[in-house]
Short mmCIF file of C-alpha atoms and ligand atoms in Angstrom, two decimals:
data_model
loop_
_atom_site.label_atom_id
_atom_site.label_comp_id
_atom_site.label_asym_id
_atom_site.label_seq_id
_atom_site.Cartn_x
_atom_site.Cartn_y
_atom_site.Cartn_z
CA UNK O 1331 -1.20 -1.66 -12.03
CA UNK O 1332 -1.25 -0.09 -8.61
CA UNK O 1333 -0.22 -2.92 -6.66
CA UNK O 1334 -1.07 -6.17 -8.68
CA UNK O 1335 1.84 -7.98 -9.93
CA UNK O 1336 2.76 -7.35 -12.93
CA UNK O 1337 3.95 -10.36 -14.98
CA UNK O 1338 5.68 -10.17 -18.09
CA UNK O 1339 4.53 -12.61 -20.55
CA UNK O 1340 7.80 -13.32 -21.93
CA UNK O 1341 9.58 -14.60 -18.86
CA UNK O 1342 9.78 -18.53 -18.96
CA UNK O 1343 9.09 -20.88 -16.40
CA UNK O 1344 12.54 -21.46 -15.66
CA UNK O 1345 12.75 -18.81 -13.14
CA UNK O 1346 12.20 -21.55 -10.68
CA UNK O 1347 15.80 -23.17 -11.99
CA UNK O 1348 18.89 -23.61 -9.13
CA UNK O 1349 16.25 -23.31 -6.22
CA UNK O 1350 16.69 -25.79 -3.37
CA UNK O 1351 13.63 -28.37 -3.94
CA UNK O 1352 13.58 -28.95 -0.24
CA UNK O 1353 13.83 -25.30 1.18
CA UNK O 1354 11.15 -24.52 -1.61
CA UNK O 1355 8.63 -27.25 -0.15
CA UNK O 1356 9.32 -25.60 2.76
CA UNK O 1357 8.55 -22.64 1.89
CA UNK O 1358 5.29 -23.74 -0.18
CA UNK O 1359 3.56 -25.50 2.40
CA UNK O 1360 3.99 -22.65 5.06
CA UNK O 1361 1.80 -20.46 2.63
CA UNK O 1362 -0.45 -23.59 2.14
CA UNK O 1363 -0.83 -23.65 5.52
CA UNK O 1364 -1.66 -19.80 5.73
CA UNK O 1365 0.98 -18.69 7.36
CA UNK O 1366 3.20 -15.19 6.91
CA UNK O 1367 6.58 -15.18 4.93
CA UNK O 1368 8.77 -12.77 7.01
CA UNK O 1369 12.14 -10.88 5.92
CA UNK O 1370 14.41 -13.25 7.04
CA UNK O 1371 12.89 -16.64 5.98
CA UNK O 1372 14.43 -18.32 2.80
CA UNK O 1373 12.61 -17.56 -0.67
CA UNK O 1374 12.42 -18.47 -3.60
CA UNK O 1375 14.27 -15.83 -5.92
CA UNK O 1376 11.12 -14.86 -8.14
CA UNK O 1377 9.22 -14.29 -4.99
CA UNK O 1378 11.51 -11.23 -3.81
CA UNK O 1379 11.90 -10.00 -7.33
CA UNK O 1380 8.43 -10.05 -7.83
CA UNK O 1381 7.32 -8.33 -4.24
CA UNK O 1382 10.04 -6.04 -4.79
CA UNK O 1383 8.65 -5.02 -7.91
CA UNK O 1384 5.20 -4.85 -7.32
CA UNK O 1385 5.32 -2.98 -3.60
CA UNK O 1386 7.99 -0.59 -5.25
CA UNK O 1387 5.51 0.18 -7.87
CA UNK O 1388 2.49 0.15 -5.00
CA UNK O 1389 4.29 2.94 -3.10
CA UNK O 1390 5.47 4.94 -6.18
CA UNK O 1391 2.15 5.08 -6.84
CA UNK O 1392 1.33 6.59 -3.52
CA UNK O 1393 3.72 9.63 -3.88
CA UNK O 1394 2.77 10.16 -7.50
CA UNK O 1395 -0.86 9.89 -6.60
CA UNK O 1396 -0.56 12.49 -4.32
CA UNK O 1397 0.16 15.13 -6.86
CA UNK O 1398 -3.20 15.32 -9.13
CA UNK O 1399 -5.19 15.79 -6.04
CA UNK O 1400 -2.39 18.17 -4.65
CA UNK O 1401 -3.36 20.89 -7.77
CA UNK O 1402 -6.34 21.40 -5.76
CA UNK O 1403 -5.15 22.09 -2.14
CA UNK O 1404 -5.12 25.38 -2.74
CA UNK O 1405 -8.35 26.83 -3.99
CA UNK O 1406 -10.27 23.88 -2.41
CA UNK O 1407 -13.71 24.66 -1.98
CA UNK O 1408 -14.08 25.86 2.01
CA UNK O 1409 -11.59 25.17 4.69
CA UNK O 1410 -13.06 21.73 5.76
CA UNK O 1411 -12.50 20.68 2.21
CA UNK O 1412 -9.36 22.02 2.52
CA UNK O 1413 -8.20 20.44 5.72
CA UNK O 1414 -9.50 16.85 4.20
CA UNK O 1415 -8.12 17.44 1.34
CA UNK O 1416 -4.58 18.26 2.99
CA UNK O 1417 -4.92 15.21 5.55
CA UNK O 1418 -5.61 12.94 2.45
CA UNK O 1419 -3.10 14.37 0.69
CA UNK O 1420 -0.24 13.89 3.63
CA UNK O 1421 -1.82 9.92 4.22
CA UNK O 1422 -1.24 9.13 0.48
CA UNK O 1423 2.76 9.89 1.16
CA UNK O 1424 2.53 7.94 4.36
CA UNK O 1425 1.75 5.02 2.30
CA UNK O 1426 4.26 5.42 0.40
CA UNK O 1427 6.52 5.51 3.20
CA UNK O 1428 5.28 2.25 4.95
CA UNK O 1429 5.28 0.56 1.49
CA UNK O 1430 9.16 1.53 0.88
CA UNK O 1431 9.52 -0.09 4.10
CA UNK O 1432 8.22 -2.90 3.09
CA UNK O 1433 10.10 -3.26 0.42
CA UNK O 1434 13.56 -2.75 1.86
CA UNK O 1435 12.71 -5.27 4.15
CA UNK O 1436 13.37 -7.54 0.42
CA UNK O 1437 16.92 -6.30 -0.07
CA UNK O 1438 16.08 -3.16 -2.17
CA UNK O 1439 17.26 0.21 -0.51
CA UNK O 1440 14.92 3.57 -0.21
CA UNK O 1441 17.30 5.59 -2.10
CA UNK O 1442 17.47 2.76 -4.91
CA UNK O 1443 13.72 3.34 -5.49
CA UNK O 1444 13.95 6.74 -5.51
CA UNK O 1445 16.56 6.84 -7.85
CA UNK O 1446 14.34 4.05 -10.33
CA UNK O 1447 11.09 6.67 -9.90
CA UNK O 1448 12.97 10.06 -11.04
CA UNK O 1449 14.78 8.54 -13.70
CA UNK O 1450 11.68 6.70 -15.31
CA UNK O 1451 12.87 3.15 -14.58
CA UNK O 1452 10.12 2.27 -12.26
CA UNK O 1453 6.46 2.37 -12.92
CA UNK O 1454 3.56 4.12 -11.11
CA UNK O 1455 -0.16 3.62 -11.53
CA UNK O 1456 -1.21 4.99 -15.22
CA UNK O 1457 -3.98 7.03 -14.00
CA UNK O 1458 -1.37 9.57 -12.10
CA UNK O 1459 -0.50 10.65 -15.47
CA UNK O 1460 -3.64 12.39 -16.34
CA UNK O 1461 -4.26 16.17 -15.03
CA UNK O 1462 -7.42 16.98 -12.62
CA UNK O 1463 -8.73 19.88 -14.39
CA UNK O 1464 -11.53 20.95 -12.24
CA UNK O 1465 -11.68 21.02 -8.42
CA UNK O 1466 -14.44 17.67 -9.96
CA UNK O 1467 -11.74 15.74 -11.02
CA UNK O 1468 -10.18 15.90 -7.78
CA UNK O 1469 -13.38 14.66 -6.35
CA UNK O 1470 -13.38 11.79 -8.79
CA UNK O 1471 -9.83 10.81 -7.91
CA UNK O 1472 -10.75 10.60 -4.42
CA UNK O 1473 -13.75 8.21 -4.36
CA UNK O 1474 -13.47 6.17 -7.52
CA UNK O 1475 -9.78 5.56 -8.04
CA UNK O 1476 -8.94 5.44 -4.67
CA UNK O 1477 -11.96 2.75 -4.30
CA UNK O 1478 -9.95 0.78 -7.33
CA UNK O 1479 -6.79 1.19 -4.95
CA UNK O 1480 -9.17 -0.10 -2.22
CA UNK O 1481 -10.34 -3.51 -3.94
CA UNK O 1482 -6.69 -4.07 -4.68
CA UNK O 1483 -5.17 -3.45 -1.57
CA UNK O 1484 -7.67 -5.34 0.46
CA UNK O 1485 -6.62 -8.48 -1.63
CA UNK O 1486 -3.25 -7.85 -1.70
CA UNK O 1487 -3.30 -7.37 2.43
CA UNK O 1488 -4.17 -11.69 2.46
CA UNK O 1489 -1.17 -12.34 0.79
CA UNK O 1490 1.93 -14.05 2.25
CA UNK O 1491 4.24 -11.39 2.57
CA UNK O 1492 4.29 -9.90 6.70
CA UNK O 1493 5.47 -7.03 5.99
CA UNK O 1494 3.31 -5.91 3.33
CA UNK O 1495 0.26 -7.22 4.79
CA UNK O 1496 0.50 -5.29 8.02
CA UNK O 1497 1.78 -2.13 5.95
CA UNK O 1498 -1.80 -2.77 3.92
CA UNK O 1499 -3.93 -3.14 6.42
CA UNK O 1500 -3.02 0.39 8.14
CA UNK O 1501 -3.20 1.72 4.47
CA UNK O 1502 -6.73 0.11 4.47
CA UNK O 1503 -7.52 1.84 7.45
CA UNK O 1504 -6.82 5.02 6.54
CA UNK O 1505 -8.10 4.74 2.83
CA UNK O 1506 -11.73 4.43 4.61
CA UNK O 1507 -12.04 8.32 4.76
CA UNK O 1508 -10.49 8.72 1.41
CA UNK O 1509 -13.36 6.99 -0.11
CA UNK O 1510 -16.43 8.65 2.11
CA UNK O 1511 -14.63 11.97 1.45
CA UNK O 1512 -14.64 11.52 -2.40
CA UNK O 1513 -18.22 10.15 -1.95
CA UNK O 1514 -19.16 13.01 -0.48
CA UNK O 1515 -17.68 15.51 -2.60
CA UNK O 1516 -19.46 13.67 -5.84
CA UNK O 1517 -23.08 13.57 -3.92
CA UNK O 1518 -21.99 17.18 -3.17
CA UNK O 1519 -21.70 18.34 -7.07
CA UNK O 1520 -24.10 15.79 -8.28
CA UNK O 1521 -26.82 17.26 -6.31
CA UNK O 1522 -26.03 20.49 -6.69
CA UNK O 1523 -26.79 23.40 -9.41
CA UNK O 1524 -26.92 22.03 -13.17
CA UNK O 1525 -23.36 23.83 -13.53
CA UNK O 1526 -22.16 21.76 -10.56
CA UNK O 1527 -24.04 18.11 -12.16
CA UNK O 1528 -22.45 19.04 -15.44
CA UNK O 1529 -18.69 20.01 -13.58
CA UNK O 1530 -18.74 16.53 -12.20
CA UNK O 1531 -20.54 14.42 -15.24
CA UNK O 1532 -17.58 16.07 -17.39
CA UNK O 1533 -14.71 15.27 -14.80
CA UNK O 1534 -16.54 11.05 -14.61
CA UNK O 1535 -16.29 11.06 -18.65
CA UNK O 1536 -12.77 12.16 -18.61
CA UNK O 1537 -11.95 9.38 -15.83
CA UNK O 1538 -13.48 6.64 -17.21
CA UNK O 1539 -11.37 5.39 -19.93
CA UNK O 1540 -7.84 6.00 -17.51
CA UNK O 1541 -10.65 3.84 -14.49
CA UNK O 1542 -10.89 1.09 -16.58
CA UNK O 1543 -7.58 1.08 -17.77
CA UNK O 1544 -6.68 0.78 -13.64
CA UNK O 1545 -6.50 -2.97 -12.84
CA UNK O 1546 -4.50 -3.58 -15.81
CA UNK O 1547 -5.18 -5.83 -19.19
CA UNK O 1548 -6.88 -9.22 -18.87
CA UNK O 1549 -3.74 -11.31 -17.76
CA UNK O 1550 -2.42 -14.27 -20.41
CA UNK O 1551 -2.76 -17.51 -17.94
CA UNK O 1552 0.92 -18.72 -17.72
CA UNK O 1553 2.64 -21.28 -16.00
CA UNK O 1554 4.23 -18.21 -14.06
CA UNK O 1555 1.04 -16.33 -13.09
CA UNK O 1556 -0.18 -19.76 -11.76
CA UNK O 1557 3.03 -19.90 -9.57
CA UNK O 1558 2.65 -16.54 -8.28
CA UNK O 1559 -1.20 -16.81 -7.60
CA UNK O 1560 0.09 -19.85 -5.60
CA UNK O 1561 2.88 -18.56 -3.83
CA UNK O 1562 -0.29 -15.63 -2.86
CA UNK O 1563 1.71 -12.74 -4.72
CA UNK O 1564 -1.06 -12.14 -7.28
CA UNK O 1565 -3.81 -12.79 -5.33
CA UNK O 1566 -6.80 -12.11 -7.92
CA UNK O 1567 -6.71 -11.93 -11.73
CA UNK O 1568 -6.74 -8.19 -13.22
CA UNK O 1569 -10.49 -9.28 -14.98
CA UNK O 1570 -11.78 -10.62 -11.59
CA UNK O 1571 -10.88 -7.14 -9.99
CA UNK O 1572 -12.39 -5.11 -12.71
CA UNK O 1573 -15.97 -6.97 -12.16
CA UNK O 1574 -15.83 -6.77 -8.60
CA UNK O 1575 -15.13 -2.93 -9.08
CA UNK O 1576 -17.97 -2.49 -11.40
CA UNK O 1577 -20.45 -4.11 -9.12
CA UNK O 1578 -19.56 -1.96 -6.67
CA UNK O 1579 -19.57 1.09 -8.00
CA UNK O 1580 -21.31 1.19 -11.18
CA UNK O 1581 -24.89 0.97 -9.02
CA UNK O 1582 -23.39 4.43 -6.73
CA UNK O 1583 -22.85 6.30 -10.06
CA UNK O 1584 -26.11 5.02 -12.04
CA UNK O 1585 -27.61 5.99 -8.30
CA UNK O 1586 -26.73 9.64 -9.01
CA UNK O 1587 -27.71 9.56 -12.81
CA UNK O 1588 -24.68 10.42 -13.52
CA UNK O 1589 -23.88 8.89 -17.36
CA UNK O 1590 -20.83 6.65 -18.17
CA UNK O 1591 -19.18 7.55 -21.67
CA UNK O 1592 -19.76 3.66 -23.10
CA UNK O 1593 -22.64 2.56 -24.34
CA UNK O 1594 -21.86 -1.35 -24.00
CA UNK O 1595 -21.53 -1.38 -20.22
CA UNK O 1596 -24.54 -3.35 -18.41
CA UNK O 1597 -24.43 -6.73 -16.16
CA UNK O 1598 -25.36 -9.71 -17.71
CA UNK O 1599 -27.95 -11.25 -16.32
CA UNK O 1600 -27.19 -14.52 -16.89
CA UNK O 1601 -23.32 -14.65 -16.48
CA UNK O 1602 -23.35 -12.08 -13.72
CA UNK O 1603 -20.46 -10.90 -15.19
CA UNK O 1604 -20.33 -7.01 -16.52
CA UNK O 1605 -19.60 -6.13 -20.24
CA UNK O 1606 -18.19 -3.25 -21.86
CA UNK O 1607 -16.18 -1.87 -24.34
CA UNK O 1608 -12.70 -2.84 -24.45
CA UNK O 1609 -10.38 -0.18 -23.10
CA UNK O 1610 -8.19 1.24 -25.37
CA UNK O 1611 -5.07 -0.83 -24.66
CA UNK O 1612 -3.05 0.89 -27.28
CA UNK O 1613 -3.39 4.50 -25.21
CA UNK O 1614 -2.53 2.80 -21.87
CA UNK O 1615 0.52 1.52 -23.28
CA UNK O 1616 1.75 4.75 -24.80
CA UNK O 1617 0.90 6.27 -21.90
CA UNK O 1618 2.47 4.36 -19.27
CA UNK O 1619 5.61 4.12 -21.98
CA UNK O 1620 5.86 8.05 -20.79
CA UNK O 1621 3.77 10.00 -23.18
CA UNK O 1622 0.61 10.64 -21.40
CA UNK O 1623 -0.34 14.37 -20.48
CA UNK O 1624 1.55 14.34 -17.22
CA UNK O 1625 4.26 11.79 -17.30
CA UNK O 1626 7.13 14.56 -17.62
CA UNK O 1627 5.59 16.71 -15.23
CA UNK O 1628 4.94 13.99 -12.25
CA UNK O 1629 8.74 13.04 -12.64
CA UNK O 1630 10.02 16.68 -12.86
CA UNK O 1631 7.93 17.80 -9.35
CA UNK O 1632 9.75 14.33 -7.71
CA UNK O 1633 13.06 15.49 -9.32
CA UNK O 1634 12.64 18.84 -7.77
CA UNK O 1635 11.88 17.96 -4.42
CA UNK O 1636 14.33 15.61 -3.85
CA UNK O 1637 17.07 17.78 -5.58
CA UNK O 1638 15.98 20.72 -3.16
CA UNK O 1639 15.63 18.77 0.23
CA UNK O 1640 19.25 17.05 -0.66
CA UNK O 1641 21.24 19.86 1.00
CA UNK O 1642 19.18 19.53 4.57
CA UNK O 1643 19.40 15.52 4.33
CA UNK O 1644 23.03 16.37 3.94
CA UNK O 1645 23.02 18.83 6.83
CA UNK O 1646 21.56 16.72 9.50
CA UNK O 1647 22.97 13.31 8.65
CA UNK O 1648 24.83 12.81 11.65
CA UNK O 1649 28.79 11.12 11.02
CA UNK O 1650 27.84 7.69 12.95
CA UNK O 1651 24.91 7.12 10.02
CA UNK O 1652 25.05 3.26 9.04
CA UNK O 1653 22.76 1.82 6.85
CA UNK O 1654 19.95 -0.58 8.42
CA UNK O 1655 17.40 -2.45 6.34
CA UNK O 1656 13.75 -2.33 8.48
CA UNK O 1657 13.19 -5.49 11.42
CA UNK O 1658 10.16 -5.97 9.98
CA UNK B 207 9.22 25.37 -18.19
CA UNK B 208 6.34 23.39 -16.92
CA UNK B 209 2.55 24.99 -17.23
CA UNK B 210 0.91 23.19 -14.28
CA UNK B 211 -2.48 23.30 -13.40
CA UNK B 212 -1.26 23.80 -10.33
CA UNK B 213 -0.05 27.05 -9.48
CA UNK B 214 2.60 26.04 -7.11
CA UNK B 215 4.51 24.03 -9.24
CA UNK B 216 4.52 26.98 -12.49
CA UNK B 217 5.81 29.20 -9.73
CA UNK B 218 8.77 26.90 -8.90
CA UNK B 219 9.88 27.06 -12.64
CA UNK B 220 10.89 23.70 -13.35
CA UNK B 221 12.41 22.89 -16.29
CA UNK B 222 10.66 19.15 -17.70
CA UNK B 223 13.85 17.45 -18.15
CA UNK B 224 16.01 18.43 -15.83
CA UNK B 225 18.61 15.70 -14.62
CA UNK B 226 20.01 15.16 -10.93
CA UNK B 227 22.22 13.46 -9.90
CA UNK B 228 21.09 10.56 -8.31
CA UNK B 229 20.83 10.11 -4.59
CA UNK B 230 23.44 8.55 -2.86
CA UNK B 231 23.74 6.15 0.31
CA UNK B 232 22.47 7.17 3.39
CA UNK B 233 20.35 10.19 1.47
CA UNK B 234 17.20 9.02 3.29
CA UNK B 235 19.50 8.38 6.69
CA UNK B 236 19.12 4.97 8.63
CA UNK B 237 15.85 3.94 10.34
CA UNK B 238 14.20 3.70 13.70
CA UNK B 239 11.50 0.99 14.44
CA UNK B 240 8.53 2.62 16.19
CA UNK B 241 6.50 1.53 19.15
CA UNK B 242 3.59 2.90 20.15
CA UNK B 243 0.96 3.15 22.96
CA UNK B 244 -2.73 3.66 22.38
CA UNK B 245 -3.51 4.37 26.29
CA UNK B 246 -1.91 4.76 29.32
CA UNK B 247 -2.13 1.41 31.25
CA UNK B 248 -1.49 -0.35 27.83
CA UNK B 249 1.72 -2.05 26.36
CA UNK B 250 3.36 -0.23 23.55
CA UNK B 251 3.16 -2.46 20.55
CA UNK B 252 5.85 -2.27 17.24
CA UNK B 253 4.15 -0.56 14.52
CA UNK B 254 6.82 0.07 11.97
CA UNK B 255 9.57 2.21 10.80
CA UNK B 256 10.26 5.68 10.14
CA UNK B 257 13.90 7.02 8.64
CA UNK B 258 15.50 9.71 10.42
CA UNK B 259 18.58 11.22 10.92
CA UNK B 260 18.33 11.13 14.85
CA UNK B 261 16.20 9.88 17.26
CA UNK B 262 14.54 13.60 17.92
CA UNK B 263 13.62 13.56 14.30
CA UNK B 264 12.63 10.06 13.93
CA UNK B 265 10.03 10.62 16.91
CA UNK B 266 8.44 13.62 14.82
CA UNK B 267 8.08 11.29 12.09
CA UNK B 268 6.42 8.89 13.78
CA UNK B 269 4.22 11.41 15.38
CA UNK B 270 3.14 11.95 11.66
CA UNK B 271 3.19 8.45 10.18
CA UNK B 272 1.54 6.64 13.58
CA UNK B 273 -0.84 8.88 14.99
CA UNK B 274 -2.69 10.02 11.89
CA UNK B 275 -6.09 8.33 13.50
CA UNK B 276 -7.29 6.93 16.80
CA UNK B 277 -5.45 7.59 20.49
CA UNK B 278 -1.95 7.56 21.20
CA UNK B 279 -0.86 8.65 24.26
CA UNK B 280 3.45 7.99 24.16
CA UNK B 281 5.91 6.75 20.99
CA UNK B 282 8.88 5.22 21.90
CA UNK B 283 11.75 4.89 18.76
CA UNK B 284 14.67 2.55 18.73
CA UNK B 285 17.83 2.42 16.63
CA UNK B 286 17.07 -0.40 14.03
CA UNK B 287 20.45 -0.55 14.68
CA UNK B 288 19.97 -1.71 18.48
CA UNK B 289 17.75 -4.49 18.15
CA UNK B 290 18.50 -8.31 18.57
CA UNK B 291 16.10 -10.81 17.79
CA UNK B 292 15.64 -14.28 17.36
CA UNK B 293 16.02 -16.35 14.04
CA UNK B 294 12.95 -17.38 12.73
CA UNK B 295 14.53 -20.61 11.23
CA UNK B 296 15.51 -21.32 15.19
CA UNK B 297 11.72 -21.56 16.10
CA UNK B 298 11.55 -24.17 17.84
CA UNK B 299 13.41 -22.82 20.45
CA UNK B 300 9.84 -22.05 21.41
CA UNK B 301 8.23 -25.12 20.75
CA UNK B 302 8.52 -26.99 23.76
CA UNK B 303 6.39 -24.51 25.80
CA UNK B 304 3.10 -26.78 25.25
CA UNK B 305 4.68 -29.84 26.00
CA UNK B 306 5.31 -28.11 29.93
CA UNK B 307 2.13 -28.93 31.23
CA UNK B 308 3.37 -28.54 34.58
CA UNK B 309 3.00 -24.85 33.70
CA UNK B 310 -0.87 -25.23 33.31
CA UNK B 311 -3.08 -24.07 35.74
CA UNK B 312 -5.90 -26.00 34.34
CA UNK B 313 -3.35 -29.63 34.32
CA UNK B 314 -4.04 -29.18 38.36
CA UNK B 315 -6.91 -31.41 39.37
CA UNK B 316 -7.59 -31.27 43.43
CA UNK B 317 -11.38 -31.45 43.87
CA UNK B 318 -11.37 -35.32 43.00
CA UNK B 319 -8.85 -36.17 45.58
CA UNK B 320 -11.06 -33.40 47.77
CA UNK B 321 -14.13 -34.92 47.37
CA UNK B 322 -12.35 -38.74 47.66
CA UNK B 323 -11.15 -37.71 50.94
CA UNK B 324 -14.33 -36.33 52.26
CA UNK B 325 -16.71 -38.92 51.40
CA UNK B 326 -13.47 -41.28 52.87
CA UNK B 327 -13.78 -39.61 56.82
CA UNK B 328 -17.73 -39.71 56.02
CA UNK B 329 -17.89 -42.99 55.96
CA UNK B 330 -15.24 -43.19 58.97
CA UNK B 331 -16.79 -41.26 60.57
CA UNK B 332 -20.59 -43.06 60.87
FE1 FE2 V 1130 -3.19 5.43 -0.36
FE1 FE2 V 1131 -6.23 7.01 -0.73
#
């Protein structure tokens, strides 16, 4: 759940109910025909809810993200690392901000989302809720989650919402380093001294399980995720993510004999199609309910900075201030 | 109190559920869209927003949002405030452009009537 829509099984088809059958044709055959949805066009009322929802959660994600990796800033190892590191660090929150963007540009104000992330309303991606012990983990934050974030953000960028397409591709084009500077830091340890190869194998088997948890459970086919695969909201299933993240990075970690904690995992030959041991689906819930290792922690450093900057914000808000929602 | 891994955040002795009270309008200020220019010579092209206070500001954040990779040589930010645009659901305003084919160089045939004309005084002319 970083950016893929989340769809709640127990909604009912109706959501479709009081729209206007012509203005939703319209609206249908314009993302047929490939074309962009902008701010101002008519849509339907799922299709904002849902965008608002799932770019909200996208850039929440960002901000949050930027905190595990953020533990190491300061005793990074050498002051290139430390500069990446840093730059990395300040890109994640610049997605967040072009992602907020995009989302007001759907009705929903900056300080509303702020106010749903502090007080626990909103979601974030699970994984943000587990601590980077070892300057490894950080390393293994870098290149394999933000590679998940990578195979779901590429997808999401061909969807039908403008605004959060052209906000994804610039996201894309920055994540680029992220990923060769995680990659980098792995080969680093993994080719290193037997205490470095045994700092990172420990921070990969303490990723896995929250990795696979990261594109979310299998999705129930519904009449509703059909709609919003159509109306190119959801543009791949949660599975058909997973598998394409597997074959692209199970090979880089086998590459660097590096060991993953299930026994099950291994491509089948015949289906193409990887198998493994189903996540824990129990933990991920609990977790993303609030009770992982970090939750309280993540929302208590957001609290804190937005409770401390409140009195400059204050300061320098001029007296002609009026509230604008983003062109585009 | 929270024991972070990170040092920074034990040293700013937070406590885990502290309350605020939430943010109110205008808390993140109103926004500025953002054009930018990759080289001198070139058009500046939109490239988003930034939210800022005043325009000073909003050009420092758009030095740090916009120019994170790549040239940029001059930002320019607007009031969101400032803008007027077009409807989209008044597009075809724009549609009878193609049907102007008087505008279109390549609708301008001369070389026939050229070449009619020659071969007419040719044969004229022996
Ligand atoms: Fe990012
Ligand atoms: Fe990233």
């Amino acid at each position: 759940m970083y950016g893929n829509a989340y769809i709640d099984p127990n909604e009912t088809p109706e959501i479709l109910q009081g729209e206007d059958p012509v203005l939703l044709a319209e609206f249908e055959a314009r993302i047929q025909a490939g074309e962009k949805i902008e701010p101002q066009d008519w849509m339907p009322r799922e299709y904002r809810k849902q965008l608002i929802r799932m770019i909200e959660q996208h850039a929440h994600s960002e901000i949050i993200g930027a905190l595990p990796e953020g533990t190491w800033i300061t005793r990074a190892p050498g002051f290139r690392r430390k500069l990446a590191l840093m730059a990395k660090v300040q890109d994640e929150v610049g997605h967040a901000q072009l992602l907020y963007s995009a989302a007001e540009t759907l009705g929903k104000s900056r300080e509303a989302m702020i106010n749903d992330l502090i007080t626990g309303k909103s979601k974030y991606s699970n994984v943000f809720n587990y601590p980077a012990i070892t300057w490894a983990d950080s390393a293994i934050i870098a290149w394999l989650i933000d590679a998940g974030a990578i195979v779901n953000q590429l997808a999401n960028s061909k969807g039908s919402y403008g605004p959060y397409c052209r906000a994804l591709e610039r996201i894309c084009y920055e994540e680029s380093f992220h990923l060769k500077y995680g990659h980098d830091n792995v080969v680093h340890l993994a080719t290193g001294t037997p205490k470095q190869r045994q700092m990172v194998q420990e921070a990969l088997t303490r990723w896995w399980p929250p990795i696979m948890h990261f594109f979310g459970p299998s999705d129930k086919i519904s009449v509703h995720s059909e709609i919003l695969m159509r109306w190119k909201v959801k543009m791949a299933s949660n599975d058909d993510m997973r598998q394409q993240y597997l074959d692209m990075y199970v090979p880089k970690i086998w590459d660097l004999d590096l060991v993953l904690p299930d026994p099950n995992l291994k491509k089948n030959k015949e289906t193409g199609k990887w198998e493994f041991t189903e996540p824990d689906w129990e933990e991920f819930k609990r977790v993303i309910n609030g009770n992982g290792p970090c939750n309280a922690e993540r929302l208590a450093v957001r609290r804190m900075a937005e409770e401390k900057g409140r009195w400059v914000r204050r300061a320098i808000l001029g007296d002609n201030a009026k509230y604008t929602v983003p062109l585009a | 109190m929270i024991e972070s891994l990170d040092p920074r955040i034990t040293r700013a002795n937070i406590e885990a559920d502290s309350a605020i009270d939430p943010l109110t309008p205008l808390d993140q200020f109103q926004t500025f869209e953002v054009f930018h220019q990759k080289k001198r010579g070139q058009q500046h092209v939109h490239v988003g927003i930034v939210h800022a206070p005043n325009p000073e500001m909003a050009l420092l954040y758009a030095k740090e949002q916009y120019s994170r990779r790549g040239q940029t040589s001059n930002l320019w930010v607007v009031p969101t405030s400032c803008v007027t645009a077009t409807e989209y659901f008044d597009d075809d305003i724009f549609s009878t452009t193609e049907e102007k084919i008087y505008r279109d160089p390549g609708t301008y045939k001369v070389i026939d009537r050229i070449k009619a004309y020659k071969e007419r005084k040719a044969q004229t002319q022996s």
